Short mmCIF file of C-alpha atoms and ligand atoms in Angstrom, two decimals:
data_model
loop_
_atom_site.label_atom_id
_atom_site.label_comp_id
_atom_site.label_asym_id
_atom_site.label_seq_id
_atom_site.Cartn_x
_atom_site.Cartn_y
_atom_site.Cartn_z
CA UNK A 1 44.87 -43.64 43.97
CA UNK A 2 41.36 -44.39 42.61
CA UNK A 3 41.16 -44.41 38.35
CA UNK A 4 40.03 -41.51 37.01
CA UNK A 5 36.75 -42.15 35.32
CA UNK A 6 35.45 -40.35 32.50
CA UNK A 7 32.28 -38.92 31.69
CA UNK A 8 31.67 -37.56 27.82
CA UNK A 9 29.61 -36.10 25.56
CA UNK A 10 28.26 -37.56 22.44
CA UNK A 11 26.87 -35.71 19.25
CA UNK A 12 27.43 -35.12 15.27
CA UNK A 13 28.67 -32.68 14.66
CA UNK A 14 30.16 -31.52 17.80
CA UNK A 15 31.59 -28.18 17.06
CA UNK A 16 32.52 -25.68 20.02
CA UNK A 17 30.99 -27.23 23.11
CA UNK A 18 31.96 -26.23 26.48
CA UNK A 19 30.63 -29.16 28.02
CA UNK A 20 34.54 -30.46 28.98
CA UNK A 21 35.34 -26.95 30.02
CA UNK A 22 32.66 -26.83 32.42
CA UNK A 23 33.05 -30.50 33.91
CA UNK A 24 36.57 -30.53 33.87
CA UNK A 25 36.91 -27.11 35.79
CA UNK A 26 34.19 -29.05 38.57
CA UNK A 27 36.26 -31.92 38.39
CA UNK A 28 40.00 -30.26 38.87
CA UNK A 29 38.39 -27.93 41.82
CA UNK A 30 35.99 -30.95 43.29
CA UNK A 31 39.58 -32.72 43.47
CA UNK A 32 37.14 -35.00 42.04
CA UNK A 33 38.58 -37.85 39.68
CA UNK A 34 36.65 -37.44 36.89
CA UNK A 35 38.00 -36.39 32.97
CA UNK A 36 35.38 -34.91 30.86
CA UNK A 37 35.51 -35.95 26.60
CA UNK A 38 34.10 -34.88 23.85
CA UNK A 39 33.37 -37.30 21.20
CA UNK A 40 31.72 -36.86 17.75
CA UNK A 41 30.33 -39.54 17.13
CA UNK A 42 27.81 -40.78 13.92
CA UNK A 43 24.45 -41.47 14.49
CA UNK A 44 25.17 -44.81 12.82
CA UNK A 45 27.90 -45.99 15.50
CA UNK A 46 25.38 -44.35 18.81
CA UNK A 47 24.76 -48.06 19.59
CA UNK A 48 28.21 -48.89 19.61
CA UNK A 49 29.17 -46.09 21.22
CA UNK A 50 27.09 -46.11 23.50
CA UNK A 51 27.33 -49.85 24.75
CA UNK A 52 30.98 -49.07 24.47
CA UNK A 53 30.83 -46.56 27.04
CA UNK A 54 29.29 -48.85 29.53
CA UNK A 55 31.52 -51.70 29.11
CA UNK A 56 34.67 -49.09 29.49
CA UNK A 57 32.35 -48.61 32.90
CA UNK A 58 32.45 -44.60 31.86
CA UNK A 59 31.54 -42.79 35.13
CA UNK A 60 27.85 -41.33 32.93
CA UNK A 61 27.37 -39.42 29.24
CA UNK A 62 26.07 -36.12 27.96
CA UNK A 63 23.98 -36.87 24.84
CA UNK A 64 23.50 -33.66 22.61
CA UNK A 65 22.27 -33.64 18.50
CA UNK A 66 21.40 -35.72 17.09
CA UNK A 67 21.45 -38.72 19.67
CA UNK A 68 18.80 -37.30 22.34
CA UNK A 69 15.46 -39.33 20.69
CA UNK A 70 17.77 -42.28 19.91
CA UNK A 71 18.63 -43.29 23.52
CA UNK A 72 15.46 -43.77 24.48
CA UNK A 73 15.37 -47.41 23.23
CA UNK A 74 18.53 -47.98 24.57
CA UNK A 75 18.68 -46.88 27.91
CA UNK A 76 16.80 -49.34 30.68
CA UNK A 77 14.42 -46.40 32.33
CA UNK A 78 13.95 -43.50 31.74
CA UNK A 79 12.98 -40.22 34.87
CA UNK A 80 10.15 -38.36 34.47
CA UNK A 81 11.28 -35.42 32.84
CA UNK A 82 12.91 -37.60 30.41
CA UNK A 83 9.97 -39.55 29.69
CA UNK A 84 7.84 -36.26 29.26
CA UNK A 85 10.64 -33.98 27.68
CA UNK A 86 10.15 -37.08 25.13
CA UNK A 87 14.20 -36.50 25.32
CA UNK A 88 17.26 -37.57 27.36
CA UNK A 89 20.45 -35.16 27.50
CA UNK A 90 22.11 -37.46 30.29
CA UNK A 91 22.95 -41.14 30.83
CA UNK A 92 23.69 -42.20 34.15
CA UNK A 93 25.21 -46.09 34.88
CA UNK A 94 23.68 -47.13 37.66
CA UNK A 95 24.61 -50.47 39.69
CA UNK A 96 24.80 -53.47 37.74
CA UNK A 97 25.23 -51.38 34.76
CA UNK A 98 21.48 -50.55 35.28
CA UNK A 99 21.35 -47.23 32.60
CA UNK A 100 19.06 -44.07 32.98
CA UNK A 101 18.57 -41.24 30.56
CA UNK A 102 17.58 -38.12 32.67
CA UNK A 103 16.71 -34.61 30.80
CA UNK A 104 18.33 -31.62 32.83
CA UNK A 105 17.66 -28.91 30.45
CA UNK A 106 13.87 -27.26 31.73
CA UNK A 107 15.89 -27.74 34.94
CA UNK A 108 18.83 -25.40 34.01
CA UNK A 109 16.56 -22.80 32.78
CA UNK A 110 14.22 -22.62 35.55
CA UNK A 111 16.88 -22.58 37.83
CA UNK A 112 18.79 -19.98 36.10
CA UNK A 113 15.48 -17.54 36.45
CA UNK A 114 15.29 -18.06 39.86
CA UNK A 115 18.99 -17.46 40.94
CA UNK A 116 19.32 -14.73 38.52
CA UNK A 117 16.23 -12.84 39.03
CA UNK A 118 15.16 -14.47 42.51
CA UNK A 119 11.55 -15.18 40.58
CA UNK A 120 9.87 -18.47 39.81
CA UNK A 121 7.73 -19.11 36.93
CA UNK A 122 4.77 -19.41 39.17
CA UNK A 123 1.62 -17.92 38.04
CA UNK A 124 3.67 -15.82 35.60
CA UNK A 125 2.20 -15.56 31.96
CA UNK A 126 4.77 -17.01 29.79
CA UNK A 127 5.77 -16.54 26.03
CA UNK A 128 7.99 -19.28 24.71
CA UNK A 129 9.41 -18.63 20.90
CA UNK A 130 10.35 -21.68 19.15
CA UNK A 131 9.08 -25.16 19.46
CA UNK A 132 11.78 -27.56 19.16
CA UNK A 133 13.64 -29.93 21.80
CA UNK A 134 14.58 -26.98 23.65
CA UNK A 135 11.43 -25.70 23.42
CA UNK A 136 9.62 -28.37 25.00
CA UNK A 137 11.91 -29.34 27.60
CA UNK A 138 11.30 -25.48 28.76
CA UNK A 139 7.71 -25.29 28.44
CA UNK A 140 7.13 -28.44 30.29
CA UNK A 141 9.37 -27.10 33.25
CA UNK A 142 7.25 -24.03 32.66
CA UNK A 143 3.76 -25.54 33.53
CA UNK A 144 5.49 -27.68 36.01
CA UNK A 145 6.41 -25.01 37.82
CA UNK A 146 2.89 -23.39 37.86
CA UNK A 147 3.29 -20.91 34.83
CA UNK A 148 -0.17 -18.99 34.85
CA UNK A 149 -0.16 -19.11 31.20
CA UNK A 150 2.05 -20.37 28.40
CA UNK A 151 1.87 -19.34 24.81
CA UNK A 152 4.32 -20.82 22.33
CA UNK A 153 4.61 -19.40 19.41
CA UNK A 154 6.67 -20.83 16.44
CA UNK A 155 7.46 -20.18 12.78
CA UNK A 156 5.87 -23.29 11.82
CA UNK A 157 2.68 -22.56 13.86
CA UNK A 158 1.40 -26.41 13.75
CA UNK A 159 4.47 -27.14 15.81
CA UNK A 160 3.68 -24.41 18.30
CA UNK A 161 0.20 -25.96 18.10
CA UNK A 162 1.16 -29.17 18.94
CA UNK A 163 3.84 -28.65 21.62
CA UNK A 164 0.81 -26.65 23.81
CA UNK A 165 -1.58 -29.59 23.19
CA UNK A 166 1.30 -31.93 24.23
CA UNK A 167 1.82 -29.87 27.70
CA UNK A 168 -1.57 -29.80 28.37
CA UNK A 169 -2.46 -33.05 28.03
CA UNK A 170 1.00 -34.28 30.11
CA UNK A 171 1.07 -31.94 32.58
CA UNK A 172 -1.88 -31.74 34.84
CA UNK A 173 -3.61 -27.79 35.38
CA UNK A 174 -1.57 -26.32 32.34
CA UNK A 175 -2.63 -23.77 30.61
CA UNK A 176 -1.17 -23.27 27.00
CA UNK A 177 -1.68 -21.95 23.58
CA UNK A 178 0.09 -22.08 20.44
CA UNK A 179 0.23 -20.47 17.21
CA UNK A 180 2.35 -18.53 14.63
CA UNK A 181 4.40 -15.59 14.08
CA UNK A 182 1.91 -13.92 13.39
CA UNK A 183 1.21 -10.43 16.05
CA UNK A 184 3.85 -11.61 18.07
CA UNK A 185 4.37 -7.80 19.24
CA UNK A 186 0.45 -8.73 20.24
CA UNK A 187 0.89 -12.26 22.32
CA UNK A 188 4.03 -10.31 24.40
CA UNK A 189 2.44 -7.17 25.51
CA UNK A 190 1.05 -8.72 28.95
CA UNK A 191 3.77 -11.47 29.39
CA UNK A 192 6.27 -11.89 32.40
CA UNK A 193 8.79 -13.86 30.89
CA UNK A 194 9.93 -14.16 27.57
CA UNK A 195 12.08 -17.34 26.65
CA UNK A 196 13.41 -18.02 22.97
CA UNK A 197 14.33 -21.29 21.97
CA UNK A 198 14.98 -20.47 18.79
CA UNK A 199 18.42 -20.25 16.88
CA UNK A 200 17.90 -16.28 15.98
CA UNK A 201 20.99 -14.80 17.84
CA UNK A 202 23.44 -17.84 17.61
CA UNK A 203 27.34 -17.25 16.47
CA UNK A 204 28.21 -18.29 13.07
CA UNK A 205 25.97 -16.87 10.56
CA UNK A 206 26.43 -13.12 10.65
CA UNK A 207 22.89 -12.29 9.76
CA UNK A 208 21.37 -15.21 12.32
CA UNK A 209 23.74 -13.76 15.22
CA UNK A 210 22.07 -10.62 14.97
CA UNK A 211 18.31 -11.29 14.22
CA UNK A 212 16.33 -11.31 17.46
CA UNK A 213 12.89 -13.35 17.47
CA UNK A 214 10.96 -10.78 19.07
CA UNK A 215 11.23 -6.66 17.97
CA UNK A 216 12.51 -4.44 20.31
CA UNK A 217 9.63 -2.76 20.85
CA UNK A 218 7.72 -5.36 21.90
CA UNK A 219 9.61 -6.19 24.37
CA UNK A 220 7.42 -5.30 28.03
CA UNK A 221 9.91 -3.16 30.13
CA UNK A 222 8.99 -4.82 33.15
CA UNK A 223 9.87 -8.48 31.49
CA UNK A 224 12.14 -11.43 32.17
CA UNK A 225 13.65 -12.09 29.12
CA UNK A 226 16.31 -15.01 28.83
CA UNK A 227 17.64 -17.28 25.83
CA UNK A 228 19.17 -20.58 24.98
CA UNK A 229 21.80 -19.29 22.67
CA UNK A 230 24.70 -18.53 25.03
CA UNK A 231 27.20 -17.99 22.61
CA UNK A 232 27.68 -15.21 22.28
CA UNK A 233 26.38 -14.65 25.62
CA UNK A 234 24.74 -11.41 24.91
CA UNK A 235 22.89 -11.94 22.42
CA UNK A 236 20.77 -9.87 20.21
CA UNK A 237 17.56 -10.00 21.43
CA UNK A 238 19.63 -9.83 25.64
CA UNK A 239 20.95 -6.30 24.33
CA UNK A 240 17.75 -5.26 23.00
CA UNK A 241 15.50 -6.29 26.21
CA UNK A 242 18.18 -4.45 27.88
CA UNK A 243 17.63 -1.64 25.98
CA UNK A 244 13.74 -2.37 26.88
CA UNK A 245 14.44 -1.86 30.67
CA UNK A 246 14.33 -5.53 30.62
CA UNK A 247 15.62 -8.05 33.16
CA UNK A 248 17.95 -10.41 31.33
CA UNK A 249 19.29 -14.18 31.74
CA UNK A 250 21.41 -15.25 29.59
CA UNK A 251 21.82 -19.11 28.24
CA UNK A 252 25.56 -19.33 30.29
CA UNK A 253 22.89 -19.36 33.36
CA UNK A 254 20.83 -22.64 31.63
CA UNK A 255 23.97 -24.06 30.61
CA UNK A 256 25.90 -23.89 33.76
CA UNK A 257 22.49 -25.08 35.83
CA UNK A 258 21.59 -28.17 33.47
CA UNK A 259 25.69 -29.22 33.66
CA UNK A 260 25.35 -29.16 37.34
CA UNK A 261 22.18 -31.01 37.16
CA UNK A 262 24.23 -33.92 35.45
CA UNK A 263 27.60 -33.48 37.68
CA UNK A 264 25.19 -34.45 40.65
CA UNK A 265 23.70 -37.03 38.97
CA UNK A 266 26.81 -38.92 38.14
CA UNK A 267 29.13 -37.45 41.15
CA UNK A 268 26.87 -36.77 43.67
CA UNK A 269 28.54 -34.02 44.72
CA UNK A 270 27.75 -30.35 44.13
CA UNK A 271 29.30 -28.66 41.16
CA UNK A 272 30.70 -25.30 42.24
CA UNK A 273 28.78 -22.91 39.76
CA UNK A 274 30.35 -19.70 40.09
CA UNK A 275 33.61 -21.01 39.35
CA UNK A 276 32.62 -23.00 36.78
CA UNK A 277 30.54 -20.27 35.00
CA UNK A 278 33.55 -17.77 35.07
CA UNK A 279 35.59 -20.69 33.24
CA UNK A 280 33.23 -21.14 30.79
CA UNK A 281 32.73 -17.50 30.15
CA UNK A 282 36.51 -16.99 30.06
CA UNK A 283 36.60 -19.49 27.22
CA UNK A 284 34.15 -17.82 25.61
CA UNK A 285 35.94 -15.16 25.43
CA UNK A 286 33.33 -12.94 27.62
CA UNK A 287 34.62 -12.70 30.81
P1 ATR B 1 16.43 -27.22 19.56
O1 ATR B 1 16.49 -28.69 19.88
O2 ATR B 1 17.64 -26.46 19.98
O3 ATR B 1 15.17 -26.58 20.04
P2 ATR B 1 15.36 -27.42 16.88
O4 ATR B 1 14.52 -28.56 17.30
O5 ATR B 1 16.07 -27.52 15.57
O6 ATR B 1 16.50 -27.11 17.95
O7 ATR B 1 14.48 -26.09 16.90
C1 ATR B 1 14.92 -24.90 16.40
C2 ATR B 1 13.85 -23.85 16.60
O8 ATR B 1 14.31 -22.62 16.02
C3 ATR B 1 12.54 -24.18 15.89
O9 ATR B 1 11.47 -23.68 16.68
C4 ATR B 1 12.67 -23.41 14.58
O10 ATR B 1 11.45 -23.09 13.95
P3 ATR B 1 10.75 -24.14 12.94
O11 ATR B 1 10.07 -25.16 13.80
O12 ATR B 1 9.76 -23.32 12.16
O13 ATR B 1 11.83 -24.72 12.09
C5 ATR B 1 13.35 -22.16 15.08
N1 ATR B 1 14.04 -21.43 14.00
C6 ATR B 1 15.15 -21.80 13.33
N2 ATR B 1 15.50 -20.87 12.42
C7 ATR B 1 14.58 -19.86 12.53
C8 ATR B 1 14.39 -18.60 11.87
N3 ATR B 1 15.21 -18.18 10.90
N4 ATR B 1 13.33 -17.84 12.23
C9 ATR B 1 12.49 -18.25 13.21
N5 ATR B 1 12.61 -19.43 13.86
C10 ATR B 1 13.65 -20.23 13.53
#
């Protein structure tokens, strides 16, 4: 029988992730041998750790916070996403140990939209709230995909500023503006889908988990809205678009996509999503 080889994900601190929930349910109906591990590990033993991983001849890696700018130097190439998302969510150990660090995470929410809602970014006017990794790893799938217009807005408005010059000057044709908090009710009247990157909704502080980043009433009834926060899945500002007449996506549909990314990266095989998403929400506690 062929060793099991194991694929993990490193971060400090690591908290609740699902990533071994997700893999491991691919893995045990893939009949695949692969067992998924979560590691905490310190950003002062990534190299180690890292390098470690390798030798051990790990079958690829997850990399979450804080560790996704400090690959970069350690990692021989780096795709194209990676290189623009300026960050790398996945190792893969290629022959001769040859390592890449691959971003799947504008993949998992573009993907999401589309098999959720059966709609594409394309020529869609686009407001992205927040302007942090997750931000930019969307908003450069965004243009990429042929968003008509992007505008990012952010509570630190230079960040918002900078993450739209950023994706206009790297991504060829893209259209994108950037500012504050300020009239947000304003930037989302005309917009086609709504994505926030922001923390607002997330589990664990009672009065984050139920702030949304954008007021109900501003939310277009004819929108796409979706989030990063999947946990809890339906989040504030889901429930209110719903309320809107909304179409929703929720971050278990980004989560599942960009984990599925990386299972074909390092498996080659396909990961079998609907399974793998019930799992995850059964953990969850939201099935
Ligand atoms: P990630 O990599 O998940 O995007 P991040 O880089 O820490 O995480 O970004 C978090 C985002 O949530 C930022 O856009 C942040 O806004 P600032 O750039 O102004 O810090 C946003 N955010 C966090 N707490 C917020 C709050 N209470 N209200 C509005 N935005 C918030």
């Amino acid at each position: 029988m062929a060793l099991e080889k194991t694929l993990a994900i490193f971060g400090y601190p690591l908290g609740h992730t699902m990533s071994p929930v997700m893999h491991n349910a691919a893995a045990e109906a893939l009949g695949e041998p692969y067992r998924f591990l979560a590691y905490e590990v310190r950003p002062e033993n990534f190299e180690a750790a890292f390098r470690g991983s390798l030798a051990m001849g790990f079958g690829g890696i997850c990399i979450t916070i804080p560790h996704k700018i400090a690959i970069h130097g350690l990692v021989d190439e780096l795709s194209e996403d990676a290189r623009v998302m300026g960050a790398v969510n996945v190792v893969t150990f290629g022959e001769g140990g040859k390592t890449t660090g691959h971003n799947t995470d504008g993949i998992g929410c573009a993907r999401a939209l589309e098999e959720e809602t059966g709609e594409t970014p394309e020529g869609k006017r686009c407001l992205l709230i927040g302007a942090g990794g997750a931000a930019r790893a969307v908003g450069v799938k965004l243009a990429q995909s042929g968003a008509a217009h992007i505008e990012i807005r952010n509570r630190t408005s230079e960040k918002a500023v900078a993450l739209a010059r950023f994706i206009e000057t790297n991504i060829p044709g893209a259209k994108v503006s950037g500012g504050g908090l300020g009239d947000l009710a304003g930037a989302a009247a005309d917009r086609e889908i709504i994505v926030n990157t922001t923390s607002q909704g997330m589990k664990g502080d009672p009065e984050r988990e139920s702030a949304t980043p954008l007021p109900e009433e501003a939310i277009p009834e004819g929108a796409i809205c979706t989030d990063a926060v999947y946990n809890p899945v339906d989040t504030a500002f889901l429930l209110a678009a719903k309320r809107r007449g909304a179409r929703t996506v929720t971050g278990i549909g980004w989560f599942v996509n960009q984990g599925a990314a990386a299972w074909k990266l390092w498996t080659g095989t396909d990961m079998p999503k609907d399974l793998v998403r019930r799992k995850v929400l059964e953990v969850l506690g939201a099935a």
